[in-house]
PDB file of C-alpha atoms in Angstrom:
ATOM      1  CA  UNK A   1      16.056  20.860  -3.427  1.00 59.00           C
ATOM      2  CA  UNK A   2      18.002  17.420  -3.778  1.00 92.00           C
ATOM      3  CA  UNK A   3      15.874  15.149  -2.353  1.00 92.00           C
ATOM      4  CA  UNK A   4      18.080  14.032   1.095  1.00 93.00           C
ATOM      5  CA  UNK A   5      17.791  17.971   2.222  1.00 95.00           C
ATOM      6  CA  UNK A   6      14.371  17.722   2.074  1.00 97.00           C
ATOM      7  CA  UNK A   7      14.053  14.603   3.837  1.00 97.00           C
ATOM      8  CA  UNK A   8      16.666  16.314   6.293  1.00 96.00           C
ATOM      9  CA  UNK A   9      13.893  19.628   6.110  1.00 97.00           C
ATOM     10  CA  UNK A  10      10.681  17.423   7.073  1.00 98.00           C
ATOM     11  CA  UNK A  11      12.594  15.565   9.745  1.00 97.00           C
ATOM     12  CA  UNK A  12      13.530  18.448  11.516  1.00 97.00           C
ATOM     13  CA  UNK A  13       9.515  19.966  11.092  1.00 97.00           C
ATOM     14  CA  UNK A  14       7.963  17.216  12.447  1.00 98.00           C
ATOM     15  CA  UNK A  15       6.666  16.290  15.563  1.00 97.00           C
ATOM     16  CA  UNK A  16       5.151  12.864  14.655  1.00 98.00           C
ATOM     17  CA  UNK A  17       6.975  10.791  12.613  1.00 98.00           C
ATOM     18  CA  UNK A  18       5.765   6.878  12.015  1.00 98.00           C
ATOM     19  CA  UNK A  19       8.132   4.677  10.082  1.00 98.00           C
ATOM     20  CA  UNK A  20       7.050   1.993   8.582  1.00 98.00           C
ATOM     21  CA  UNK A  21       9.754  -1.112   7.617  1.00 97.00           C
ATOM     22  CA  UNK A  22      10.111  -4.396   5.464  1.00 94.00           C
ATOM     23  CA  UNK A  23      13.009  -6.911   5.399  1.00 92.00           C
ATOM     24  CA  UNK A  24      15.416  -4.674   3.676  1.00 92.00           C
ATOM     25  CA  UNK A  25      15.685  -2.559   7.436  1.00 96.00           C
ATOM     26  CA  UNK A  26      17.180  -6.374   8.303  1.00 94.00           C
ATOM     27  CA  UNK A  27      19.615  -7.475   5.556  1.00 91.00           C
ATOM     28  CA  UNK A  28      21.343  -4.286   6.542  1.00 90.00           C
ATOM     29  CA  UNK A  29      21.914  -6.130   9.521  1.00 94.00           C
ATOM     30  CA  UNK A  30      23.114  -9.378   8.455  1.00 90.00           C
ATOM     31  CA  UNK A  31      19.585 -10.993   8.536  1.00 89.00           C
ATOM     32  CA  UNK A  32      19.010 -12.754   4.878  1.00 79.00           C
ATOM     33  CA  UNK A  33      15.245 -11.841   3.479  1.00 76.00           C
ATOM     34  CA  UNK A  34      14.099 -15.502   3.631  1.00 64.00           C
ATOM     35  CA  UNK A  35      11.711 -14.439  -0.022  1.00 62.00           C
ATOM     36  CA  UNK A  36      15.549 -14.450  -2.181  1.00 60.00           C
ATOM     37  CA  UNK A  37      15.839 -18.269  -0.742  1.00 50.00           C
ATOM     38  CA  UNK A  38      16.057 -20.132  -4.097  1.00 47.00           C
ATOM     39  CA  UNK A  39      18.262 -22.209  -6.484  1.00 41.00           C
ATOM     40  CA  UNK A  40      21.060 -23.891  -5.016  1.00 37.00           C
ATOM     41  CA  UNK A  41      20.486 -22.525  -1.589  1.00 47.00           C
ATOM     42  CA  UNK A  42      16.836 -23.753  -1.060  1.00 50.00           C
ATOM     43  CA  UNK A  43      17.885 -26.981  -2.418  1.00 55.00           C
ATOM     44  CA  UNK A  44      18.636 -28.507   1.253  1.00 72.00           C
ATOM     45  CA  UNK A  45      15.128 -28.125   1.675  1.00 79.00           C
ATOM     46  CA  UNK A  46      12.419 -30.298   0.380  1.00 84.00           C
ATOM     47  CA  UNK A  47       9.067 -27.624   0.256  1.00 89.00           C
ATOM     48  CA  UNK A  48       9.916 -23.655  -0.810  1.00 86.00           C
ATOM     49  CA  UNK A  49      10.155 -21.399   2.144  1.00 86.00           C
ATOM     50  CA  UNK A  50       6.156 -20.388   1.150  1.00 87.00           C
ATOM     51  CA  UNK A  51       5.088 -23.273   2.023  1.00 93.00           C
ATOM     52  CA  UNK A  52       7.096 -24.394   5.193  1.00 94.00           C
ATOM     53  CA  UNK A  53       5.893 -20.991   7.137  1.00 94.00           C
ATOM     54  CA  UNK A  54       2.682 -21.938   6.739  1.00 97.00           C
ATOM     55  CA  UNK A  55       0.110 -23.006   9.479  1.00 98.00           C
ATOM     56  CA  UNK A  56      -0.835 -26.001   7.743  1.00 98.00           C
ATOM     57  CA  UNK A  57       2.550 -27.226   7.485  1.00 98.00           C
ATOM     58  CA  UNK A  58       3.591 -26.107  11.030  1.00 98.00           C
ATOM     59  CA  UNK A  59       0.767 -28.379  12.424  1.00 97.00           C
ATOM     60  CA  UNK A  60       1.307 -31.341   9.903  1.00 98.00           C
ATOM     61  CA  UNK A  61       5.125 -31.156   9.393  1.00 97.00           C
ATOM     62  CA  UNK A  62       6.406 -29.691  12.835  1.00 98.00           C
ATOM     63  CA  UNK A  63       9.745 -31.292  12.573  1.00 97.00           C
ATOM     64  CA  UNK A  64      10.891 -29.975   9.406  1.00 96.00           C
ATOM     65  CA  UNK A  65       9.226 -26.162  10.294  1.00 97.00           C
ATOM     66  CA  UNK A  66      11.413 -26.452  12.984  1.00 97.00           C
ATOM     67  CA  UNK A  67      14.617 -27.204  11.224  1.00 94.00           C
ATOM     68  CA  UNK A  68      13.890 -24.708   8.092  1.00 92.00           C
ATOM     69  CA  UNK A  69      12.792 -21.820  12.049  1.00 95.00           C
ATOM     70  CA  UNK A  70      15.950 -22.581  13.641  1.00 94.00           C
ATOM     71  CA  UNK A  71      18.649 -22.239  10.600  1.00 90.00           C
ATOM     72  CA  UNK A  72      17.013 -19.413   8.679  1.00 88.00           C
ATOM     73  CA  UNK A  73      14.556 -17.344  11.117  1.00 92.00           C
ATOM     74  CA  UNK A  74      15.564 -17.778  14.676  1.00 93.00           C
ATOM     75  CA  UNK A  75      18.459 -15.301  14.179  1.00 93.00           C
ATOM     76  CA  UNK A  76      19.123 -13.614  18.032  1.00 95.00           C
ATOM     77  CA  UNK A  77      23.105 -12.579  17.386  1.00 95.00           C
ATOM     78  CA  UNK A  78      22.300  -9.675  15.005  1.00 95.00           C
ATOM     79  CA  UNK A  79      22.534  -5.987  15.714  1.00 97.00           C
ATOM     80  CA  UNK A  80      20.965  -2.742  14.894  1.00 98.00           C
ATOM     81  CA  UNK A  81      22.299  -1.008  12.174  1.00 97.00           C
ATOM     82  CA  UNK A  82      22.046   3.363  11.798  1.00 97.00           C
ATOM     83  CA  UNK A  83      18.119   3.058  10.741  1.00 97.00           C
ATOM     84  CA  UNK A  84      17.395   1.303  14.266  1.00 98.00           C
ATOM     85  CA  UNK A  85      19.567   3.647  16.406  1.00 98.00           C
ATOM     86  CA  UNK A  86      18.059   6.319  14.742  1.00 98.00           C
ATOM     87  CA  UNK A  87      14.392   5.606  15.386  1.00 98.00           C
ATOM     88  CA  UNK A  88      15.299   4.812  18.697  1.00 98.00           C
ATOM     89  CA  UNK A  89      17.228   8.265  19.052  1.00 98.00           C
ATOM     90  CA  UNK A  90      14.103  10.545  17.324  1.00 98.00           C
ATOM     91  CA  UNK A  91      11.547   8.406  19.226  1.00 98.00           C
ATOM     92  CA  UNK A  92      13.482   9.330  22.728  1.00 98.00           C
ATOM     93  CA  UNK A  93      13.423  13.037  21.464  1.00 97.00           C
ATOM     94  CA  UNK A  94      10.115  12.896  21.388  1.00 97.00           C
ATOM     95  CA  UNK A  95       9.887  13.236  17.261  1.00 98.00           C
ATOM     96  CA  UNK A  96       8.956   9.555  16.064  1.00 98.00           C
ATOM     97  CA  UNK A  97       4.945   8.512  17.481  1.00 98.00           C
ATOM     98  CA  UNK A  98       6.001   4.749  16.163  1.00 98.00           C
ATOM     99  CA  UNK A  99       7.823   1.883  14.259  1.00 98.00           C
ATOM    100  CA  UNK A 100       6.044  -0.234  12.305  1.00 98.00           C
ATOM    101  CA  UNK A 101       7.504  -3.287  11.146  1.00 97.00           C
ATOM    102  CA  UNK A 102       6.928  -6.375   8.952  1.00 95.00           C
ATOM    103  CA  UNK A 103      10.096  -8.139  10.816  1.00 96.00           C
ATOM    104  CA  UNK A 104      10.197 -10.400  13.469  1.00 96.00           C
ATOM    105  CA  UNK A 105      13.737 -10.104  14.800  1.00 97.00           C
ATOM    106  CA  UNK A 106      13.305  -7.620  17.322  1.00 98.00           C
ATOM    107  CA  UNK A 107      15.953  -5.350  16.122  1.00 98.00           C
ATOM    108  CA  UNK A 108      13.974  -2.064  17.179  1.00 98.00           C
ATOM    109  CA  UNK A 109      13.666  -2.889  20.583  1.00 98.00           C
ATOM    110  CA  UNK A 110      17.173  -4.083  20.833  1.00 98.00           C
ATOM    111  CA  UNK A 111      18.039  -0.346  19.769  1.00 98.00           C
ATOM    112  CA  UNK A 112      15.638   1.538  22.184  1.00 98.00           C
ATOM    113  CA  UNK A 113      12.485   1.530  20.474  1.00 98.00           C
ATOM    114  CA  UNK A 114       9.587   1.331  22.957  1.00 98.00           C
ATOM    115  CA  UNK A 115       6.460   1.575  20.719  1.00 98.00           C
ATOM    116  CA  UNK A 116       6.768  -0.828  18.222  1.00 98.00           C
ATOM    117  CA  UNK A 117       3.879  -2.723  16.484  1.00 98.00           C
ATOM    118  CA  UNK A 118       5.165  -5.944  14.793  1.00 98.00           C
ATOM    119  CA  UNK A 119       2.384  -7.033  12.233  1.00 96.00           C
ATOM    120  CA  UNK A 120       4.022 -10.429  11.680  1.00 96.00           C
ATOM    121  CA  UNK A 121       4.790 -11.217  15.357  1.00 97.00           C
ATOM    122  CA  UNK A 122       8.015 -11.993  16.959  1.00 98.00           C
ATOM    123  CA  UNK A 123      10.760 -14.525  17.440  1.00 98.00           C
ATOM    124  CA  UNK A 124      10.659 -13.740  21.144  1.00 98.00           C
ATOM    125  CA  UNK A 125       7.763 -15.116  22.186  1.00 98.00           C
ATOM    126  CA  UNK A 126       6.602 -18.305  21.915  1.00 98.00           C
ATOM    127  CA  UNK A 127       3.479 -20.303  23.354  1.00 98.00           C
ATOM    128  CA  UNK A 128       2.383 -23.923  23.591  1.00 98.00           C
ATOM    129  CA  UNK A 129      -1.039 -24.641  21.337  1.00 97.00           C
ATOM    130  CA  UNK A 130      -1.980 -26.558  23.832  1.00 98.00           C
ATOM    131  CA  UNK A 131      -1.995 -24.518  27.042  1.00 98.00           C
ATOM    132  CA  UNK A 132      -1.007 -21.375  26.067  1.00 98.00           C
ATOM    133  CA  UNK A 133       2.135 -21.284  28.235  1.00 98.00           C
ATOM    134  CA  UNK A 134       4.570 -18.703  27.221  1.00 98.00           C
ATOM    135  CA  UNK A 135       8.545 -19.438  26.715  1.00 98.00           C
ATOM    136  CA  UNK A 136      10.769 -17.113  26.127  1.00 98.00           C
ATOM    137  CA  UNK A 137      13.317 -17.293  22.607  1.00 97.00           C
ATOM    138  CA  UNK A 138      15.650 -19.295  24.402  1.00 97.00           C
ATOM    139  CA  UNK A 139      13.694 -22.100  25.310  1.00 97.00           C
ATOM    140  CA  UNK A 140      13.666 -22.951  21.599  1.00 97.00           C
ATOM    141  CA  UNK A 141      17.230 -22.754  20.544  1.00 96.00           C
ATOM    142  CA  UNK A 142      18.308 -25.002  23.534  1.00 95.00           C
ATOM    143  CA  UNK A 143      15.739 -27.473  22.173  1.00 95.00           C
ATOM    144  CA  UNK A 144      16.042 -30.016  20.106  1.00 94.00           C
ATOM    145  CA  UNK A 145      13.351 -31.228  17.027  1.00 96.00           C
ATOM    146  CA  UNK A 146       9.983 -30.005  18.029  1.00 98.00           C
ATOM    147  CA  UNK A 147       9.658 -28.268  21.358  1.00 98.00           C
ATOM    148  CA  UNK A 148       7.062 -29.325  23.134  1.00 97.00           C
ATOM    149  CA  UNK A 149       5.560 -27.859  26.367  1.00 98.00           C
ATOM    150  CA  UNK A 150       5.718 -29.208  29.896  1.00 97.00           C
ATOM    151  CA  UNK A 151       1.783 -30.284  29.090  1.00 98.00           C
ATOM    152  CA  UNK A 152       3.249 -32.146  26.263  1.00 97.00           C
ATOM    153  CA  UNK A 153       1.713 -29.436  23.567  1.00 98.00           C
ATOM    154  CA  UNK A 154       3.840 -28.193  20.565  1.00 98.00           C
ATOM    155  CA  UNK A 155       5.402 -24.319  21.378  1.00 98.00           C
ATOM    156  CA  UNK A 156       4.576 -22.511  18.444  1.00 98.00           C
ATOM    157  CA  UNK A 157       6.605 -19.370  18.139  1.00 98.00           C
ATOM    158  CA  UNK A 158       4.404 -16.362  17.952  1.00 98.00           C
ATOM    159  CA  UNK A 159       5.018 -15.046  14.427  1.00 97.00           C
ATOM    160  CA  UNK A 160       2.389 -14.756  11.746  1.00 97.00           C
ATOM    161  CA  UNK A 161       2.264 -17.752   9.412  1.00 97.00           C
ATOM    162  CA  UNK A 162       1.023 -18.038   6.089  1.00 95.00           C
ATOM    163  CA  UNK A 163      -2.865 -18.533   5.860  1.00 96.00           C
ATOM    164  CA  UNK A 164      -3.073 -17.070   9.792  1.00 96.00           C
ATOM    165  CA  UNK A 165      -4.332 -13.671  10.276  1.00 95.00           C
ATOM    166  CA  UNK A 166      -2.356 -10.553  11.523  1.00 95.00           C
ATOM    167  CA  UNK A 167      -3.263  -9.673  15.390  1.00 95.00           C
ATOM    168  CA  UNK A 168      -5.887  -7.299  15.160  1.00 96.00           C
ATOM    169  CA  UNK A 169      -4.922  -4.865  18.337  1.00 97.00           C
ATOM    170  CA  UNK A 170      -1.980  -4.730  16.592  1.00 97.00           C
ATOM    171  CA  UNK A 171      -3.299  -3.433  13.130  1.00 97.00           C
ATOM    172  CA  UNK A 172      -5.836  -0.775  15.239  1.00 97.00           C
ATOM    173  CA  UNK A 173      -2.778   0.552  16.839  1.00 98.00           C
ATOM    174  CA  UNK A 174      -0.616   0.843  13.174  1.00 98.00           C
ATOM    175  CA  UNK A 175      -3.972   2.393  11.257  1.00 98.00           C
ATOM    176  CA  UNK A 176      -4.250   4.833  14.410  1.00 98.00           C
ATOM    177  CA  UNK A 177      -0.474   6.116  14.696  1.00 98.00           C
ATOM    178  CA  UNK A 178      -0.053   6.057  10.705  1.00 98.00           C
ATOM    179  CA  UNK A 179      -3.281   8.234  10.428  1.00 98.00           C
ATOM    180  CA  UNK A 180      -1.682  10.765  12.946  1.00 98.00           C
ATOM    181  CA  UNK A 181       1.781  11.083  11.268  1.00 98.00           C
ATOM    182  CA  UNK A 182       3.015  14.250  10.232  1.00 98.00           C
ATOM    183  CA  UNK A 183       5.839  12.508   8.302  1.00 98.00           C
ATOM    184  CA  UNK A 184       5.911   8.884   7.049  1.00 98.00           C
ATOM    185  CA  UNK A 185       8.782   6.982   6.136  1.00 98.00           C
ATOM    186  CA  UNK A 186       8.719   3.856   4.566  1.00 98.00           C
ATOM    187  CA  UNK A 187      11.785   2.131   4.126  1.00 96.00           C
ATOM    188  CA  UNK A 188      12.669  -1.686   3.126  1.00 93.00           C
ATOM    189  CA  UNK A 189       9.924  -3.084   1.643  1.00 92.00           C
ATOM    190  CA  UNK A 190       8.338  -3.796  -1.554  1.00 89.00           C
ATOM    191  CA  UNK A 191       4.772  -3.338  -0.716  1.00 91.00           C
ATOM    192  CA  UNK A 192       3.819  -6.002  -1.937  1.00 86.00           C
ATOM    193  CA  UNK A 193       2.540  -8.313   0.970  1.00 81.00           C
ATOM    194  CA  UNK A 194      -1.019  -7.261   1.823  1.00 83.00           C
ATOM    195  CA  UNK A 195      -2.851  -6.289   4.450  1.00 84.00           C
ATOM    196  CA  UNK A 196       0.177  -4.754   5.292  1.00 82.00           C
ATOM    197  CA  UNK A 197       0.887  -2.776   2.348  1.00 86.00           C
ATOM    198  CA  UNK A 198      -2.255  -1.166   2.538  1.00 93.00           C
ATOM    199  CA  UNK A 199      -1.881   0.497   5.900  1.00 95.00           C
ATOM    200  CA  UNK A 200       0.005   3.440   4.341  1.00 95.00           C
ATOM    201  CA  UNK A 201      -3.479   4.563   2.453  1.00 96.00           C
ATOM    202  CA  UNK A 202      -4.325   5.278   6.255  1.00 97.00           C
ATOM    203  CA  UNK A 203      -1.678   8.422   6.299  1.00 98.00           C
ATOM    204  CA  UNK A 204      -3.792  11.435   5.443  1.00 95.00           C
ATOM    205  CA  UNK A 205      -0.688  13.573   5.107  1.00 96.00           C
ATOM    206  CA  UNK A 206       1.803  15.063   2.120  1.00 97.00           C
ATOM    207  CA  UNK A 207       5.233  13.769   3.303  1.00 98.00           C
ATOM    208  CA  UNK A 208       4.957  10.155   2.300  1.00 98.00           C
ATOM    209  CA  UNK A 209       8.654   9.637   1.937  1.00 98.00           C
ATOM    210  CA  UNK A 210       9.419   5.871   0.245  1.00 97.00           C
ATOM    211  CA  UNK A 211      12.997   4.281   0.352  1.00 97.00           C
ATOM    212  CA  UNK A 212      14.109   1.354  -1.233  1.00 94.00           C
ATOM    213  CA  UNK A 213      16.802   0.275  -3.247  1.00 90.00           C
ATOM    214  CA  UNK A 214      14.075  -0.942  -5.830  1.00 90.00           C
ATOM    215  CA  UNK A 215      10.381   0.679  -7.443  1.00 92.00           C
ATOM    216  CA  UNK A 216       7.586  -0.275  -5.969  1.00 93.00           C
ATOM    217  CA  UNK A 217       4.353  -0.116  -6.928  1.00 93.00           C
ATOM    218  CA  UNK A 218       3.298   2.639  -4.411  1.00 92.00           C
ATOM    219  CA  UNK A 219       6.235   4.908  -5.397  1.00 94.00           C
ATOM    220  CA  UNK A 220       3.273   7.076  -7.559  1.00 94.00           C
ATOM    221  CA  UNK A 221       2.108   8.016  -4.654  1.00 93.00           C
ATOM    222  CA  UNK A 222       4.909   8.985  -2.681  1.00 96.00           C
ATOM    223  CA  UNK A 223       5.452  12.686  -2.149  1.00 97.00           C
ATOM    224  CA  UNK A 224       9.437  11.729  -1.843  1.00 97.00           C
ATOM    225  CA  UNK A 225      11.551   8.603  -3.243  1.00 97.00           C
ATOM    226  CA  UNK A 226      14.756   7.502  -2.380  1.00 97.00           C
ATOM    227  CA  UNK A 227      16.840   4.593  -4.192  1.00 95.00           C
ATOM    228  CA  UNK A 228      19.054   4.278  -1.349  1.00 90.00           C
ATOM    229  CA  UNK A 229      20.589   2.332   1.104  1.00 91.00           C
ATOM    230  CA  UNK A 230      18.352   2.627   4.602  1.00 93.00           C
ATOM    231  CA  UNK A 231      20.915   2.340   6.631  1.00 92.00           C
ATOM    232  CA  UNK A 232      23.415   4.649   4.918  1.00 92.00           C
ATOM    233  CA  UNK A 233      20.398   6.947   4.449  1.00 95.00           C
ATOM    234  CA  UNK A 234      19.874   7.311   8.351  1.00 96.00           C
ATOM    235  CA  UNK A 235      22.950   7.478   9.015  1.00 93.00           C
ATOM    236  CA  UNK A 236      23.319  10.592   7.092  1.00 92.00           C
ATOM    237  CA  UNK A 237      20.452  12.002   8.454  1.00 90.00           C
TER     238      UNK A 237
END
């Protein structure tokens, strides 16, 4: 059976699908993955995108984090493409337990999706490091330089930096749904950014279904692989 039937087949047999998505769920969307940022077009910048999202350099070079956050991260005009309106539709059905997702953009929940664990954190919420006041995404794209709370603290936006860990309710709640799937789909990523590559040795189960436009290093132990498009894949589906 050509491979998109039975991907079609397990769909329609299951009763708890968990998907699990990287950047490449995004650049459908318009939203560049920040890691292809080189040669002429990181040039503007003085430190590789590595090292600006980084804690250390978010609390000893706000200023430039901010400028580097605003014109490359902070994206709030993009839409869902098929793979989001699709989750969103099997998840309403009552097929899909979860998304899991590596992106910050809040393009799941834009679609529909209600249970949604975000292992790097989000654009929309932000909080001072100070006082832990909460401001909302708008807050920092009407400011200007480095935001700073009304108790004069920096507002940090709430996504996961480099040398920070991930949110540990958050990682319970991916291990628990992943190890419950009947069918998991992962789609957009390269699996190579640990821990959260490693949450698919959680699934117990033999539909492991792995799409992306490139190989990646777990595609040995996918039951299904797909060189496709995400979004033209779900649409089809």
């Amino acid at each position: 059976m050509e491979a998109k039937q039975t991907l079609q087949k397990w769909v329609r047999e299951s009763r708890k699908i968990v998907f699990f998505g990287g950047a490449g769920v995004s650049t459908e969307s318009g939203i560049p993955d920040f890691r292809s940022v080189d040669g002429l077009y990181n040039q503007r910048y003085a430190y590789p995108p590595e090292t600006i999202l980084s804690a250390r350099f978010f609390h000893e070079n706000p200023e430039e984090f901010y400028r580097f956050y605003r014109e490359k991260m902070l994206v709030t005009n993009a839409q869902p493409n098929p793979a989001h309106w699709k989750l969103a539709q099997w998840e309403k059905e009552g097929k899909l337990l979860a998304v899991v997702t590596q992106n910050i953009d809040g393009l799941h929940q834009k679609a529909g999706s209600k249970n949604v664990y975000e292992l790097h954190g989000t654009i929309y919420k932000n909080r001072c490091v100070r006082c832990g006041k909460f401001y909302d995404v708008q807050a920092i794209e009407q400011s200007k330089g480095v935001p700073t709370c009304v108790c004069g603290g920096t507002i940090k936006p709430e996504v996961v930096l480099y040398g920070e860990s991930l949110d540990g309710a958050c990682i319970e709640g991916a291990v628990q749904v992943i190890s419950q799937a009947d069918l998991l789909i992962v789609g957009g990523t390269s699996l190579t950014v640990y821990p959260a590559a490693g949450l698919i040795d959680f699934y117990a189960g033999n539909r492991l279904v792995l799409v992306n436009r490139s190989a990646t290093p777990r595609d040995g132990r996918a039951n299904l692989v797909l060189r496709e498009s995400i979004g033209a894949l779900f649409a089809e589906l």
